[in-house]
PDB file of C-alpha atoms in Angstrom:
ATOM      1  CA  MET A  13      -8.541  -5.170  31.872  1.00 54.00           C
ATOM      2  CA  SER A  14      -8.871  -4.160  28.202  1.00 62.00           C
ATOM      3  CA  ALA A  15      -7.076  -0.861  28.923  1.00 59.00           C
ATOM      4  CA  ILE A  16      -4.216  -2.704  30.623  1.00 54.00           C
ATOM      5  CA  ARG A  17      -4.033  -5.205  27.780  1.00 60.00           C
ATOM      6  CA  GLY A  18      -4.002  -2.358  25.250  1.00 66.00           C
ATOM      7  CA  ALA A  19      -1.185  -0.604  27.076  1.00 63.00           C
ATOM      8  CA  ARG A  20       0.836  -3.811  27.175  1.00 74.00           C
ATOM      9  CA  GLU A  21       0.308  -4.365  23.462  1.00 77.00           C
ATOM     10  CA  ARG A  22       1.405  -0.816  22.678  1.00 80.00           C
ATOM     11  CA  ALA A  23       4.489  -1.221  24.850  1.00 78.00           C
ATOM     12  CA  ARG A  24       5.358  -4.503  23.155  1.00 82.00           C
ATOM     13  CA  THR A  25       4.920  -2.907  19.728  1.00 88.00           C
ATOM     14  CA  GLU A  26       7.201  -0.020  20.708  1.00 91.00           C
ATOM     15  CA  VAL A  27       9.922  -2.330  22.000  1.00 91.00           C
ATOM     16  CA  THR A  28       9.643  -4.582  18.941  1.00 93.00           C
ATOM     17  CA  THR A  29      10.013  -1.544  16.688  1.00 94.00           C
ATOM     18  CA  ALA A  30      13.046  -0.352  18.645  1.00 94.00           C
ATOM     19  CA  ILE A  31      14.675  -3.780  18.366  1.00 94.00           C
ATOM     20  CA  LYS A  32      14.106  -3.893  14.614  1.00 95.00           C
ATOM     21  CA  ASN A  33      15.398  -0.361  14.112  1.00 95.00           C
ATOM     22  CA  GLU A  34      18.573  -1.107  16.038  1.00 94.00           C
ATOM     23  CA  ALA A  35      19.009  -4.349  14.101  1.00 94.00           C
ATOM     24  CA  ARG A  36      18.676  -2.438  10.816  1.00 95.00           C
ATOM     25  CA  ARG A  37      21.304   0.032  12.016  1.00 94.00           C
ATOM     26  CA  GLN A  38      23.649  -2.835  12.748  1.00 92.00           C
ATOM     27  CA  LEU A  39      22.898  -4.413   9.374  1.00 89.00           C
ATOM     28  CA  ALA A  40      24.017  -1.196   7.716  1.00 91.00           C
ATOM     29  CA  GLN A  41      27.233  -1.112   9.735  1.00 90.00           C
ATOM     30  CA  GLU A  42      28.200  -4.768  10.062  1.00 87.00           C
ATOM     31  CA  GLY A  43      26.105  -6.777   7.603  1.00 88.00           C
ATOM     32  CA  ALA A  44      23.569  -9.510   8.253  1.00 88.00           C
ATOM     33  CA  ALA A  45      26.161 -12.196   9.013  1.00 87.00           C
ATOM     34  CA  LYS A  46      27.314 -10.294  12.110  1.00 88.00           C
ATOM     35  CA  LEU A  47      23.884  -9.476  13.489  1.00 90.00           C
ATOM     36  CA  SER A  48      23.804 -10.372  17.173  1.00 89.00           C
ATOM     37  CA  LEU A  49      20.937 -10.341  19.636  1.00 91.00           C
ATOM     38  CA  ARG A  50      23.362  -9.556  22.435  1.00 92.00           C
ATOM     39  CA  ALA A  51      24.696  -6.545  20.553  1.00 93.00           C
ATOM     40  CA  VAL A  52      21.182  -5.306  19.850  1.00 93.00           C
ATOM     41  CA  ALA A  53      20.197  -5.732  23.494  1.00 92.00           C
ATOM     42  CA  ARG A  54      23.338  -3.941  24.661  1.00 93.00           C
ATOM     43  CA  GLU A  55      22.694  -0.910  22.430  1.00 93.00           C
ATOM     44  CA  LEU A  56      19.105  -0.701  23.670  1.00 91.00           C
ATOM     45  CA  GLY A  57      20.092  -1.031  27.302  1.00 91.00           C
ATOM     46  CA  MET A  58      18.274  -4.346  27.640  1.00 90.00           C
ATOM     47  CA  VAL A  59      19.426  -7.611  29.125  1.00 88.00           C
ATOM     48  CA  SER A  60      19.601 -10.419  26.579  1.00 85.00           C
ATOM     49  CA  SER A  61      16.974 -12.467  28.395  1.00 87.00           C
ATOM     50  CA  ALA A  62      14.463  -9.635  27.986  1.00 88.00           C
ATOM     51  CA  LEU A  63      15.106  -9.359  24.248  1.00 89.00           C
ATOM     52  CA  TYR A  64      14.620 -13.099  23.838  1.00 90.00           C
ATOM     53  CA  ARG A  65      10.995 -12.640  24.879  1.00 91.00           C
ATOM     54  CA  TYR A  66      10.521 -10.693  21.635  1.00 94.00           C
ATOM     55  CA  PHE A  67      12.814 -12.659  19.323  1.00 94.00           C
ATOM     56  CA  PRO A  68      13.910 -16.060  20.663  1.00 94.00           C
ATOM     57  CA  SER A  69      16.852 -16.271  18.268  1.00 93.00           C
ATOM     58  CA  ARG A  70      18.887 -14.310  15.758  1.00 93.00           C
ATOM     59  CA  ASP A  71      17.093 -16.174  12.983  1.00 95.00           C
ATOM     60  CA  ASP A  72      13.717 -15.035  14.294  1.00 95.00           C
ATOM     61  CA  LEU A  73      14.906 -11.436  14.198  1.00 95.00           C
ATOM     62  CA  LEU A  74      16.352 -11.882  10.718  1.00 95.00           C
ATOM     63  CA  THR A  75      13.081 -13.356   9.502  1.00 96.00           C
ATOM     64  CA  ALA A  76      11.148 -10.380  10.870  1.00 96.00           C
ATOM     65  CA  LEU A  77      13.506  -7.974   9.099  1.00 97.00           C
ATOM     66  CA  ILE A  78      13.298  -9.948   5.858  1.00 97.00           C
ATOM     67  CA  VAL A  79       9.503 -10.020   5.946  1.00 97.00           C
ATOM     68  CA  ASP A  80       9.435  -6.273   6.632  1.00 97.00           C
ATOM     69  CA  ALA A  81      11.746  -5.615   3.685  1.00 97.00           C
ATOM     70  CA  TYR A  82       9.752  -7.771   1.284  1.00 98.00           C
ATOM     71  CA  ASP A  83       6.537  -6.129   2.459  1.00 98.00           C
ATOM     72  CA  ALA A  84       8.005  -2.653   2.021  1.00 98.00           C
ATOM     73  CA  VAL A  85       9.156  -3.196  -1.555  1.00 98.00           C
ATOM     74  CA  GLY A  86       5.877  -4.989  -2.232  1.00 98.00           C
ATOM     75  CA  VAL A  87       3.910  -1.987  -1.018  1.00 98.00           C
ATOM     76  CA  ALA A  88       5.995   0.277  -3.276  1.00 98.00           C
ATOM     77  CA  ALA A  89       5.147  -1.889  -6.286  1.00 98.00           C
ATOM     78  CA  GLU A  90       1.463  -2.243  -5.420  1.00 98.00           C
ATOM     79  CA  THR A  91       1.064   1.481  -4.767  1.00 97.00           C
ATOM     80  CA  ALA A  92       2.616   2.311  -8.142  1.00 96.00           C
ATOM     81  CA  LEU A  93       0.219  -0.091  -9.846  1.00 96.00           C
ATOM     82  CA  ALA A  94      -2.810   1.329  -8.024  1.00 94.00           C
ATOM     83  CA  ASP A  95      -1.783   4.869  -8.945  1.00 90.00           C
ATOM     84  CA  GLY A  96      -1.392   3.813 -12.573  1.00 85.00           C
ATOM     85  CA  ARG A  97      -4.850   2.273 -12.597  1.00 83.00           C
ATOM     86  CA  ASP A  98      -6.654   5.039 -10.745  1.00 73.00           C
ATOM     87  CA  GLY A  99      -4.888   8.171 -11.990  1.00 62.00           C
ATOM     88  CA  PRO A 100      -6.472  10.563 -14.504  1.00 62.00           C
ATOM     89  CA  GLY A 101      -7.325   8.445 -17.537  1.00 65.00           C
ATOM     90  CA  GLY A 102      -5.268   5.544 -16.198  1.00 75.00           C
ATOM     91  CA  LEU A 103      -1.945   4.428 -17.598  1.00 84.00           C
ATOM     92  CA  GLY A 104      -1.542   1.888 -20.352  1.00 91.00           C
ATOM     93  CA  PRO A 105       0.026  -1.505 -19.610  1.00 94.00           C
ATOM     94  CA  ARG A 106       3.565  -0.503 -20.562  1.00 95.00           C
ATOM     95  CA  ASP A 107       3.429   2.698 -18.533  1.00 94.00           C
ATOM     96  CA  ARG A 108       2.064   0.768 -15.544  1.00 95.00           C
ATOM     97  CA  TRP A 109       4.899  -1.722 -15.921  1.00 97.00           C
ATOM     98  CA  ASN A 110       7.491   1.044 -16.082  1.00 97.00           C
ATOM     99  CA  ALA A 111       5.962   2.788 -13.065  1.00 96.00           C
ATOM    100  CA  VAL A 112       6.096  -0.399 -10.983  1.00 98.00           C
ATOM    101  CA  CYS A 113       9.671  -1.163 -12.023  1.00 98.00           C
ATOM    102  CA  SER A 114      10.739   2.392 -11.217  1.00 98.00           C
ATOM    103  CA  ALA A 115       9.059   2.217  -7.800  1.00 98.00           C
ATOM    104  CA  VAL A 116      10.891  -1.014  -6.959  1.00 98.00           C
ATOM    105  CA  ARG A 117      14.205   0.518  -8.041  1.00 98.00           C
ATOM    106  CA  ALA A 118      13.555   3.694  -6.050  1.00 98.00           C
ATOM    107  CA  TRP A 119      12.856   1.663  -2.908  1.00 98.00           C
ATOM    108  CA  ALA A 120      16.030  -0.366  -3.397  1.00 98.00           C
ATOM    109  CA  LEU A 121      18.200   2.730  -3.860  1.00 98.00           C
ATOM    110  CA  ALA A 122      16.652   4.348  -0.778  1.00 97.00           C
ATOM    111  CA  HIS A 123      17.086   1.183   1.350  1.00 96.00           C
ATOM    112  CA  PRO A 124      20.248  -0.525   0.070  1.00 96.00           C
ATOM    113  CA  HIS A 125      20.957  -2.508   3.239  1.00 94.00           C
ATOM    114  CA  GLU A 126      17.441  -3.877   3.461  1.00 95.00           C
ATOM    115  CA  TYR A 127      17.585  -4.669  -0.250  1.00 97.00           C
ATOM    116  CA  ALA A 128      20.869  -6.507   0.320  1.00 95.00           C
ATOM    117  CA  LEU A 129      19.232  -8.524   3.081  1.00 95.00           C
ATOM    118  CA  ILE A 130      16.637  -9.952   0.689  1.00 96.00           C
ATOM    119  CA  TYR A 131      18.477  -9.929  -2.649  1.00 95.00           C
ATOM    120  CA  GLY A 132      22.133 -10.053  -1.654  1.00 92.00           C
ATOM    121  CA  SER A 133      24.321 -12.918  -0.562  1.00 88.00           C
ATOM    122  CA  PRO A 134      22.654 -15.571   1.645  1.00 89.00           C
ATOM    123  CA  VAL A 135      23.272 -15.157   5.360  1.00 91.00           C
ATOM    124  CA  PRO A 136      25.533 -17.999   6.553  1.00 90.00           C
ATOM    125  CA  GLY A 137      23.653 -20.491   8.713  1.00 89.00           C
ATOM    126  CA  TYR A 138      20.232 -18.974   8.016  1.00 91.00           C
ATOM    127  CA  THR A 139      17.418 -20.703   6.151  1.00 92.00           C
ATOM    128  CA  ALA A 140      14.367 -18.602   5.368  1.00 91.00           C
ATOM    129  CA  PRO A 141      11.124 -20.163   6.674  1.00 94.00           C
ATOM    130  CA  GLY A 142       7.851 -20.397   4.808  1.00 94.00           C
ATOM    131  CA  ASP A 143       6.711 -17.137   6.424  1.00 92.00           C
ATOM    132  CA  THR A 144       8.808 -15.239   3.883  1.00 96.00           C
ATOM    133  CA  ILE A 145       7.221 -16.766   0.765  1.00 95.00           C
ATOM    134  CA  GLY A 146       4.085 -14.616   0.676  1.00 96.00           C
ATOM    135  CA  PRO A 147       5.876 -11.292   1.216  1.00 97.00           C
ATOM    136  CA  ALA A 148       8.588 -12.285  -1.292  1.00 97.00           C
ATOM    137  CA  SER A 149       5.906 -12.856  -3.938  1.00 97.00           C
ATOM    138  CA  ARG A 150       4.363  -9.397  -3.810  1.00 97.00           C
ATOM    139  CA  VAL A 151       6.429  -7.739  -6.543  1.00 98.00           C
ATOM    140  CA  GLY A 152       6.062 -10.723  -8.837  1.00 97.00           C
ATOM    141  CA  LEU A 153       2.315 -10.813  -8.288  1.00 97.00           C
ATOM    142  CA  THR A 154       2.146  -7.116  -9.138  1.00 98.00           C
ATOM    143  CA  LEU A 155       3.878  -7.758 -12.462  1.00 98.00           C
ATOM    144  CA  ILE A 156       1.462 -10.620 -13.142  1.00 98.00           C
ATOM    145  CA  ALA A 157      -1.447  -8.273 -12.378  1.00 97.00           C
ATOM    146  CA  ILE A 158      -0.216  -5.886 -15.078  1.00 97.00           C
ATOM    147  CA  ALA A 159      -0.190  -8.725 -17.604  1.00 97.00           C
ATOM    148  CA  ARG A 160      -3.713  -9.728 -16.531  1.00 96.00           C
ATOM    149  CA  ASP A 161      -4.933  -6.149 -16.980  1.00 94.00           C
ATOM    150  CA  ALA A 162      -3.378  -6.082 -20.436  1.00 95.00           C
ATOM    151  CA  SER A 163      -4.954  -9.416 -21.361  1.00 95.00           C
ATOM    152  CA  ARG A 164      -8.413  -8.187 -20.357  1.00 94.00           C
ATOM    153  CA  ALA A 165      -7.863  -5.040 -22.443  1.00 92.00           C
ATOM    154  CA  ASP A 166      -6.695  -7.070 -25.462  1.00 94.00           C
ATOM    155  CA  ALA A 167      -3.279  -5.433 -25.076  1.00 95.00           C
ATOM    156  CA  LEU A 168      -1.187  -8.565 -24.563  1.00 96.00           C
ATOM    157  CA  ALA A 169       0.633 -10.323 -27.396  1.00 95.00           C
ATOM    158  CA  PRO A 170       2.211 -13.588 -26.181  1.00 94.00           C
ATOM    159  CA  PRO A 171       5.881 -13.785 -27.157  1.00 95.00           C
ATOM    160  CA  PRO A 172       7.336 -16.714 -29.124  1.00 95.00           C
ATOM    161  CA  LEU A 173       7.916 -19.934 -27.207  1.00 94.00           C
ATOM    162  CA  SER A 174      10.284 -22.672 -28.279  1.00 94.00           C
ATOM    163  CA  GLY A 175       8.874 -26.176 -28.570  1.00 92.00           C
ATOM    164  CA  GLU A 176      11.232 -27.712 -26.022  1.00 95.00           C
ATOM    165  CA  LEU A 177      10.124 -25.200 -23.399  1.00 95.00           C
ATOM    166  CA  ARG A 178       6.382 -25.710 -23.805  1.00 96.00           C
ATOM    167  CA  PRO A 179       5.946 -28.392 -21.116  1.00 96.00           C
ATOM    168  CA  GLU A 180       7.900 -26.294 -18.608  1.00 97.00           C
ATOM    169  CA  ALA A 181       5.985 -23.191 -19.647  1.00 97.00           C
ATOM    170  CA  ALA A 182       2.694 -24.977 -19.021  1.00 97.00           C
ATOM    171  CA  ARG A 183       3.883 -26.032 -15.572  1.00 97.00           C
ATOM    172  CA  ILE A 184       5.032 -22.500 -14.695  1.00 97.00           C
ATOM    173  CA  ALA A 185       1.770 -20.984 -15.918  1.00 97.00           C
ATOM    174  CA  ALA A 186      -0.245 -23.480 -13.860  1.00 97.00           C
ATOM    175  CA  ASP A 187       1.718 -22.444 -10.768  1.00 96.00           C
ATOM    176  CA  ILE A 188       1.723 -18.662 -11.094  1.00 96.00           C
ATOM    177  CA  ALA A 189      -0.895 -17.549 -13.629  1.00 96.00           C
ATOM    178  CA  PRO A 190      -3.146 -20.252 -15.067  1.00 96.00           C
ATOM    179  CA  ASP A 191      -5.294 -17.591 -16.732  1.00 96.00           C
ATOM    180  CA  LEU A 192      -2.400 -16.321 -18.865  1.00 97.00           C
ATOM    181  CA  PRO A 193      -0.754 -17.977 -21.895  1.00 97.00           C
ATOM    182  CA  PRO A 194       2.227 -20.133 -20.895  1.00 97.00           C
ATOM    183  CA  ALA A 195       4.553 -18.044 -23.080  1.00 97.00           C
ATOM    184  CA  VAL A 196       3.608 -14.948 -21.061  1.00 98.00           C
ATOM    185  CA  ALA A 197       4.168 -16.751 -17.763  1.00 97.00           C
ATOM    186  CA  VAL A 198       7.696 -17.718 -18.847  1.00 97.00           C
ATOM    187  CA  ALA A 199       8.395 -14.173 -20.003  1.00 98.00           C
ATOM    188  CA  LEU A 200       7.152 -12.784 -16.679  1.00 98.00           C
ATOM    189  CA  VAL A 201       9.518 -15.009 -14.702  1.00 97.00           C
ATOM    190  CA  ALA A 202      12.427 -13.963 -16.929  1.00 97.00           C
ATOM    191  CA  ALA A 203      11.480 -10.282 -16.636  1.00 97.00           C
ATOM    192  CA  TRP A 204      11.192 -10.540 -12.847  1.00 97.00           C
ATOM    193  CA  ALA A 205      14.685 -12.029 -12.662  1.00 97.00           C
ATOM    194  CA  GLN A 206      16.120  -9.436 -15.041  1.00 98.00           C
ATOM    195  CA  LEU A 207      14.468  -6.571 -13.163  1.00 98.00           C
ATOM    196  CA  PHE A 208      16.196  -7.516  -9.934  1.00 97.00           C
ATOM    197  CA  GLY A 209      19.402  -8.211 -11.800  1.00 97.00           C
ATOM    198  CA  LEU A 210      19.397  -4.649 -13.120  1.00 97.00           C
ATOM    199  CA  ILE A 211      18.624  -3.238  -9.692  1.00 98.00           C
ATOM    200  CA  SER A 212      21.255  -5.407  -7.984  1.00 97.00           C
ATOM    201  CA  PHE A 213      23.950  -4.289 -10.425  1.00 97.00           C
ATOM    202  CA  GLU A 214      23.143  -0.682  -9.554  1.00 97.00           C
ATOM    203  CA  VAL A 215      22.783  -1.136  -5.785  1.00 97.00           C
ATOM    204  CA  PHE A 216      25.928  -3.241  -5.450  1.00 96.00           C
ATOM    205  CA  GLY A 217      28.110  -1.025  -7.651  1.00 95.00           C
ATOM    206  CA  GLN A 218      28.596  -3.136 -10.781  1.00 93.00           C
ATOM    207  CA  PHE A 219      27.534  -0.188 -12.943  1.00 95.00           C
ATOM    208  CA  ASN A 220      30.219   2.091 -11.493  1.00 93.00           C
ATOM    209  CA  ARG A 221      32.400   3.596 -14.246  1.00 91.00           C
ATOM    210  CA  MET A 222      30.159   1.910 -16.817  1.00 94.00           C
ATOM    211  CA  VAL A 223      26.655   3.426 -16.772  1.00 94.00           C
ATOM    212  CA  GLU A 224      26.382   7.127 -15.997  1.00 93.00           C
ATOM    213  CA  GLU A 225      22.841   8.048 -17.104  1.00 96.00           C
ATOM    214  CA  ARG A 226      21.260   5.422 -14.890  1.00 96.00           C
ATOM    215  CA  ASP A 227      17.691   6.731 -14.868  1.00 96.00           C
ATOM    216  CA  ALA A 228      17.521   6.680 -18.658  1.00 97.00           C
ATOM    217  CA  PHE A 229      19.343   3.349 -18.813  1.00 97.00           C
ATOM    218  CA  PHE A 230      16.911   1.741 -16.390  1.00 98.00           C
ATOM    219  CA  ALA A 231      13.872   3.210 -18.143  1.00 97.00           C
ATOM    220  CA  GLN A 232      15.057   1.779 -21.468  1.00 97.00           C
ATOM    221  CA  ALA A 233      15.754  -1.630 -19.933  1.00 98.00           C
ATOM    222  CA  ALA A 234      12.389  -1.762 -18.139  1.00 98.00           C
ATOM    223  CA  SER A 235      10.571  -0.840 -21.344  1.00 97.00           C
ATOM    224  CA  ARG A 236      12.333  -3.663 -23.144  1.00 97.00           C
ATOM    225  CA  LEU A 237      11.208  -6.105 -20.461  1.00 98.00           C
ATOM    226  CA  ALA A 238       7.625  -4.937 -21.040  1.00 97.00           C
ATOM    227  CA  GLU A 239       8.049  -5.703 -24.728  1.00 96.00           C
ATOM    228  CA  ASP A 240       9.443  -9.142 -23.923  1.00 97.00           C
ATOM    229  CA  VAL A 241       6.363  -9.931 -21.829  1.00 97.00           C
ATOM    230  CA  GLY A 242       4.130  -8.857 -24.713  1.00 97.00           C
ATOM    231  CA  LEU A 243       2.577  -5.719 -23.249  1.00 96.00           C
ATOM    232  CA  ARG A 244       1.078  -3.310 -25.768  1.00 89.00           C
ATOM    233  CA  GLY A 245      -0.247   0.185 -25.373  1.00 76.00           C
TER     234      GLY A 245
END
């Protein structure tokens, strides 16, 4: 029985992978708004009723693709951080930050349609469920981990914080990083938003005919974000 069950699980995994791959192909061609279970089933030679056993609705398939995309960019960020920690001599906080930012950008440029799915325009009629929250947090948590490493190494200088923002800063810090100064928590949220703003401008073409040396431009911008957070060394 275990062998039969294992074979069924492998077959289900293979079909699920095929469905997702075809859906990603259609995302690249048509965009998320036009994703259709019937179209996916037709291209795979399946009847719609069979596909529904894997993904009961278009939204279920979209959620699976969104979670996969968030996990993939999260893995890119986490791998860059691990390499920076474990490499010869280890990288300093700013270099770790720059390595993580560069890894996120590289993933986005290599997977523009998947990036658009998670950071582009909302899909009409779709509301992301709670299942996406954890995967969506992975890059942000990686940036927070860099700040924590810097704090432990006495290489974190909290940036200035205006008086009117202090209550909000305390609330944000309590939510995302209670072990870090509130000023750093605010700066991390701003840096996270600016990081994806930079990447989105590049992926979606807003830098066309404006920024030519994009690697150097991004490296400079990422380094400035590290300064804003208060990373030293």
